[in-house]
Short mmCIF file of C-alpha atoms in Angstrom, two decimals:
data_model
loop_
_atom_site.label_atom_id
_atom_site.label_comp_id
_atom_site.label_asym_id
_atom_site.label_seq_id
_atom_site.Cartn_x
_atom_site.Cartn_y
_atom_site.Cartn_z
CA MET Z 406 9.70 -37.27 20.21
CA GLY Z 407 9.42 -36.46 16.51
CA ARG Z 408 9.29 -33.06 14.88
CA ARG Z 409 5.54 -33.22 14.23
CA GLU Z 410 4.80 -34.23 17.81
CA ARG Z 411 6.80 -31.28 19.15
CA SER Z 412 5.07 -28.83 16.82
CA ARG Z 413 1.63 -29.91 18.01
CA GLN Z 414 2.41 -29.42 21.67
CA GLY Z 415 0.84 -26.29 23.06
CA ASP Z 416 -1.59 -26.05 20.14
CA GLU Z 417 -4.50 -25.27 22.46
CA ARG Z 418 -6.72 -23.37 20.08
CA PRO Z 419 -9.02 -25.16 17.64
CA ARG Z 420 -8.21 -25.07 13.96
CA GLN Z 421 -10.42 -23.03 11.69
CA PRO Z 422 -12.44 -25.08 9.19
CA VAL Z 423 -11.44 -24.68 5.57
CA LYS Z 424 -14.06 -22.78 3.58
CA PRO Z 425 -15.53 -24.39 0.46
CA GLY Z 426 -13.61 -23.49 -2.66
CA HIS Z 427 -10.29 -23.09 -0.86
CA TYR Z 428 -7.89 -25.97 -1.28
CA ARG Z 429 -5.65 -26.66 1.67
CA SER Z 430 -4.34 -29.87 3.12
CA ALA Z 431 -6.10 -31.13 6.24
CA SER Z 432 -3.03 -30.37 8.32
CA TYR Z 433 -2.92 -26.68 7.30
CA SER Z 434 -3.87 -24.16 9.93
CA PRO Z 435 -3.71 -20.40 9.31
CA LEU Z 436 -0.98 -18.68 11.28
CA ARG Z 437 -2.37 -16.65 14.17
CA PRO Z 438 -0.69 -13.77 16.00
CA TRP Z 439 -0.53 -15.71 19.27
CA GLN Z 440 1.33 -18.53 17.47
CA VAL Z 441 3.98 -16.10 16.25
CA ARG Z 442 4.33 -14.43 19.66
CA GLU Z 443 4.66 -17.75 21.49
CA ARG Z 444 7.09 -19.34 19.00
CA ARG Z 445 10.47 -19.92 20.58
CA PHE Z 446 13.63 -21.19 18.94
CA ARG Z 447 16.11 -23.51 20.54
CA PRO Z 448 19.32 -21.77 21.53
CA THR Z 449 22.30 -22.57 19.41
CA ARG Z 450 24.65 -25.22 20.69
CA PHE Z 451 27.81 -24.11 22.34
CA GLY Z 452 30.45 -23.15 19.83
CA ARG Z 453 28.03 -22.82 16.90
CA ARG Z 454 26.86 -19.72 15.16
CA GLY Z 455 23.22 -18.76 15.42
CA LEU Z 456 20.75 -15.94 15.36
CA ASP Z 457 20.49 -13.30 18.04
CA PRO Z 458 17.49 -14.44 20.12
CA GLU Z 459 16.51 -10.88 20.99
CA GLU Z 460 16.43 -9.90 17.33
CA VAL Z 461 14.37 -12.97 16.47
CA HIS Z 462 11.85 -12.17 19.22
CA GLU Z 463 11.59 -8.53 18.11
CA PHE Z 464 10.91 -9.68 14.57
CA LEU Z 465 8.31 -12.21 15.70
CA ASP Z 466 6.55 -9.52 17.74
CA ARG Z 467 6.51 -7.27 14.68
CA VAL Z 468 5.08 -10.05 12.49
CA ALA Z 469 2.47 -10.85 15.15
CA GLY Z 470 1.44 -7.19 15.27
CA ASP Z 471 1.08 -7.09 11.50
CA LEU Z 472 -0.96 -10.30 11.53
CA ALA Z 473 -3.21 -8.91 14.25
CA ALA Z 474 -3.82 -5.78 12.15
CA VAL Z 475 -4.63 -7.91 9.10
CA TYR Z 476 -7.08 -10.09 11.05
CA ASP Z 477 -8.73 -6.95 12.50
CA ALA Z 478 -9.12 -5.48 9.01
CA LEU Z 479 -10.48 -8.78 7.72
CA GLY Z 480 -13.02 -8.92 10.54
CA SER Z 481 -14.12 -5.34 9.83
CA SER Z 482 -14.42 -6.13 6.13
CA ARG Z 483 -16.54 -9.21 6.82
CA HIS Z 484 -18.76 -7.21 9.18
CA GLU Z 485 -19.26 -4.51 6.55
CA THR Z 486 -19.99 -7.12 3.88
CA THR Z 487 -22.66 -8.69 6.11
CA ARG Z 488 -24.19 -5.28 6.80
CA ILE Z 489 -24.37 -4.43 3.08
CA LYS Z 490 -25.84 -7.84 2.17
CA ASP Z 491 -28.53 -7.46 4.85
CA ALA Z 492 -29.40 -3.97 3.59
CA LEU Z 493 -29.63 -5.27 0.02
CA ARG Z 494 -31.92 -8.12 1.10
CA ARG Z 495 -34.21 -5.66 2.92
CA TRP Z 496 -34.29 -3.38 -0.11
CA GLN Z 497 -35.04 -6.28 -2.46
CA SER Z 498 -37.85 -7.50 -0.20
CA GLU Z 499 -39.36 -4.02 -0.08
CA GLN Z 500 -39.17 -3.68 -3.85
CA ALA Z 501 -40.82 -7.08 -4.30
CA ARG Z 502 -43.64 -6.07 -1.90
CA ARG Z 503 -44.21 -2.82 -3.80
CA THR Z 504 -44.26 -4.65 -7.12
CA ASN Z 505 -46.67 -7.28 -5.81
CA ALA Z 506 -48.92 -4.63 -4.23
CA GLY Z 507 -49.23 -2.84 -7.61
CA GLN Z 508 -50.16 -6.05 -9.46
CA ARG Z 509 -53.15 -6.97 -7.28
CA TRP Z 510 -56.56 -7.10 -8.99
#
């Protein structure tokens, strides 16, 4: 089994579509907190040096927490942007109605 085949195993969640104006290769998928939390490294072979698995897992949990906070903030920002755009559209429509009402014969 090749490296790419192994990396795709367990990729249960659908990939997010790339938004217009953002260049990314078709194989790019944004890193999600669950991907960081579930990432496991092979243990080092006997007699070889390697990283402390506990330290790696602690770091991955920290990165996943930071990513989760970023995605939460991004979601809140998008929600606020939508709310402001909707309010602006309502205001513009009301202003157009007032202008049109004043121009009637």
